[in-house]
Coordinates of C-alpha atoms in Angstrom, one line a residue:
S24 CA 31.6 -20.4 -38.9
T25 CA 34.8 -21.4 -40.6
I26 CA 35.7 -23.8 -37.8
G27 CA 32.3 -25.5 -38.1
L28 CA 32.6 -25.8 -41.9
L29 CA 36.1 -27.3 -41.5
S30 CA 34.8 -29.7 -39.0
V31 CA 32.0 -30.9 -41.3
M32 CA 34.5 -31.2 -44.2
A33 CA 36.9 -33.3 -42.1
Q34 CA 34.0 -35.4 -40.9
S35 CA 32.9 -35.9 -44.5
M36 CA 36.4 -37.0 -45.5
L37 CA 36.5 -39.5 -42.6
V38 CA 33.0 -40.8 -43.6
A39 CA 34.1 -41.3 -47.2
K40 CA 37.1 -43.4 -46.1
N41 CA 34.9 -45.4 -43.8
H42 CA 32.5 -46.0 -46.7
E43 CA 35.2 -47.7 -48.7
A44 CA 35.4 -50.4 -46.1
S45 CA 31.7 -50.4 -45.5
Y46 CA 31.2 -50.8 -49.2
E47 CA 33.3 -54.0 -49.4
R48 CA 31.5 -55.4 -46.3
Y49 CA 28.1 -54.5 -47.8
Q50 CA 29.0 -56.1 -51.1
Q51 CA 30.0 -59.3 -49.2
W52 CA 26.7 -59.2 -47.3
L53 CA 24.7 -58.8 -50.5
D54 CA 26.6 -61.7 -52.1
K55 CA 26.0 -63.9 -49.0
K56 CA 22.3 -63.1 -49.0
G57 CA 22.0 -63.9 -52.7
V58 CA 21.5 -60.4 -54.1
K59 CA 22.4 -60.0 -57.7
V60 CA 23.1 -56.7 -59.3
F61 CA 23.6 -57.2 -63.0
N62 CA 26.8 -55.1 -63.3
N63 CA 26.5 -54.8 -67.1
V64 CA 23.6 -52.4 -66.5
M65 CA 23.6 -51.5 -62.7
Q66 CA 26.0 -50.9 -59.9
V67 CA 25.8 -50.3 -56.2
R68 CA 26.4 -46.6 -55.4
P69 CA 28.0 -45.8 -52.0
P70 CA 27.3 -42.5 -50.3
L71 CA 29.4 -39.4 -51.1
H72 CA 30.3 -40.9 -54.4
D73 CA 30.6 -37.8 -56.6
D74 CA 31.8 -38.4 -60.1
E75 CA 30.6 -38.0 -63.7
K76 CA 28.4 -41.1 -63.3
T77 CA 26.4 -39.7 -60.4
I78 CA 25.6 -36.4 -62.2
H79 CA 22.1 -37.6 -62.9
V80 CA 21.5 -38.7 -59.3
P81 CA 19.7 -36.0 -57.3
K82 CA 22.0 -34.3 -54.9
A83 CA 19.7 -35.1 -52.0
L84 CA 20.2 -38.8 -52.7
R85 CA 24.0 -38.8 -53.2
S86 CA 24.6 -39.1 -49.5
E87 CA 22.7 -42.4 -49.3
W88 CA 23.4 -45.9 -50.6
G89 CA 21.6 -46.9 -53.8
L90 CA 21.7 -48.4 -57.2
M91 CA 22.6 -46.5 -60.3
S92 CA 22.7 -47.4 -63.9
T93 CA 25.9 -47.7 -65.8
D94 CA 26.5 -45.8 -69.0
K95 CA 24.8 -48.4 -71.1
P96 CA 21.2 -48.0 -72.2
I97 CA 18.9 -50.5 -70.5
P98 CA 16.5 -52.2 -72.9
K99 CA 12.9 -52.8 -71.8
G100 CA 12.5 -56.0 -69.9
T101 CA 16.2 -56.2 -68.8
R102 CA 16.8 -57.8 -65.4
I103 CA 18.7 -55.2 -63.3
C104 CA 18.7 -56.9 -59.9
C105 CA 17.5 -59.8 -57.9
I106 CA 16.8 -59.4 -54.2
P107 CA 15.7 -62.5 -52.4
K108 CA 13.5 -62.1 -49.3
A109 CA 16.4 -63.3 -47.1
A110 CA 18.2 -60.1 -48.0
C111 CA 15.4 -57.8 -46.9
F112 CA 15.7 -56.2 -43.5
M113 CA 12.5 -57.6 -42.0
G114 CA 10.5 -56.5 -39.0
D115 CA 10.9 -58.4 -35.7
Q116 CA 8.1 -61.0 -35.6
S117 CA 8.8 -62.0 -31.9
L118 CA 6.8 -59.0 -30.7
G119 CA 3.5 -60.9 -31.3
V120 CA 2.1 -57.9 -33.2
S121 CA 0.2 -58.5 -36.4
L122 CA 0.2 -55.4 -38.6
R123 CA -1.7 -54.8 -41.8
E124 CA 0.0 -53.1 -44.7
T125 CA -2.2 -50.0 -44.0
D126 CA -1.2 -49.8 -40.3
D127 CA 1.0 -46.9 -39.3
S128 CA 3.6 -48.6 -37.2
Q129 CA 7.3 -48.9 -37.7
M130 CA 7.7 -50.9 -34.5
P131 CA 8.7 -54.3 -35.9
L132 CA 11.3 -52.7 -38.2
A133 CA 12.5 -50.4 -35.5
V134 CA 13.0 -53.3 -33.1
S135 CA 15.0 -55.2 -35.7
F136 CA 17.1 -52.1 -36.4
L137 CA 17.8 -51.6 -32.7
K138 CA 18.6 -55.3 -32.1
A139 CA 21.1 -55.2 -35.0
L140 CA 22.7 -52.0 -33.6
D141 CA 23.0 -53.8 -30.2
E142 CA 24.6 -56.8 -31.9
G143 CA 27.2 -54.6 -33.5
P144 CA 29.9 -55.9 -35.9
C145 CA 29.3 -59.5 -34.7
G146 CA 25.7 -59.4 -35.9
S147 CA 24.6 -61.0 -39.2
D148 CA 23.1 -57.8 -40.5
W149 CA 25.8 -55.3 -39.4
A150 CA 27.0 -54.7 -42.9
K151 CA 23.4 -53.7 -43.9
V152 CA 22.8 -51.6 -40.8
Q153 CA 26.0 -49.7 -41.5
T154 CA 24.4 -48.4 -44.8
L155 CA 21.5 -46.9 -42.9
P156 CA 21.4 -43.5 -41.2
S157 CA 21.1 -43.6 -37.4
S158 CA 18.2 -41.3 -37.6
V159 CA 16.3 -39.1 -40.0
L160 CA 15.2 -35.6 -39.3
V161 CA 11.4 -36.1 -39.2
S162 CA 9.4 -33.8 -37.0
W163 CA 8.0 -36.5 -34.7
A164 CA 11.5 -37.5 -33.8
W165 CA 12.6 -34.0 -32.8
P166 CA 13.5 -33.6 -29.2
E167 CA 10.5 -32.5 -27.0
H168 CA 11.8 -28.9 -26.6
E169 CA 11.8 -28.5 -30.4
Q170 CA 8.2 -29.6 -30.8
C171 CA 7.0 -26.0 -30.0
W172 CA 8.0 -25.0 -33.6
L173 CA 5.0 -26.9 -34.8
A174 CA 2.5 -25.1 -32.6
G175 CA -0.4 -23.6 -34.7
T176 CA 0.5 -25.6 -37.8
E177 CA -1.5 -28.5 -39.3
L178 CA 1.4 -30.8 -38.5
D179 CA 1.1 -30.1 -34.8
E180 CA -1.9 -32.3 -34.2
I181 CA -0.6 -35.1 -36.6
N182 CA 2.8 -35.0 -35.0
S183 CA 1.3 -35.1 -31.5
R184 CA -0.8 -38.2 -32.3
K185 CA 2.1 -40.0 -33.8
R186 CA 4.4 -39.2 -30.8
K187 CA 1.7 -40.5 -28.4
R188 CA 1.4 -43.7 -30.4
L189 CA 5.1 -44.2 -30.5
Q190 CA 5.4 -43.4 -26.8
S191 CA 2.6 -46.0 -26.1
E192 CA 4.4 -48.6 -28.3
H193 CA 7.6 -48.0 -26.5
D194 CA 6.0 -48.3 -23.1
L195 CA 3.9 -51.3 -23.9
H196 CA 6.1 -53.5 -25.9
L197 CA 9.7 -52.3 -25.7
S198 CA 10.1 -51.4 -22.0
K199 CA 9.0 -55.0 -21.1
G200 CA 12.2 -56.6 -22.5
Y201 CA 14.5 -54.0 -23.8
T202 CA 16.3 -51.0 -22.3
W203 CA 16.3 -48.6 -25.3
P204 CA 15.3 -45.1 -24.3
L205 CA 12.4 -43.5 -26.1
S206 CA 14.8 -41.2 -28.1
A207 CA 16.5 -44.3 -29.6
Y208 CA 13.1 -45.8 -30.5
L209 CA 12.0 -42.6 -32.2
D210 CA 15.3 -42.5 -34.1
A211 CA 14.9 -46.1 -35.2
C212 CA 11.3 -45.5 -36.3
S213 CA 12.5 -42.5 -38.3
V214 CA 14.9 -44.7 -40.3

């Protein structure tokens, strides 16, 4: 409907204005963490940044934060950025869970994300958290009543196993010390 479209457009304009402030805070956070983006060849690209420079960025990625090259050619071997481990959003190690790289669990990262959301603007990672979506539309994070759309598909069984595992993780580890509902945990895992 026209009203819905206008609402989305107004919301997009508000988000774009908020991104300007978020962009400055994010740049300060990156500087504080020791991240270096060599501006002669690369620049941080905030969301909803449509101009001639982003024409080569796929439209699906323009709504997300990222790096994009400047107009200058980048010679082979050129350093484009330096990201120290301290600047990486790491999984919560206090859970006492050891995961191998091949394990399918977002739990440590999801817990870090939820803790950072709880800390809000006072938290040390707030500027980074502000650059992330609050959830991603993946099928296993859909509300229970929408799961029926997967019935009879190959994804139904895979989705069901994943949701059971996430429910188990939530019940076993998170409900012991945290009060996040399952829906918040699913959203955090989707990010």
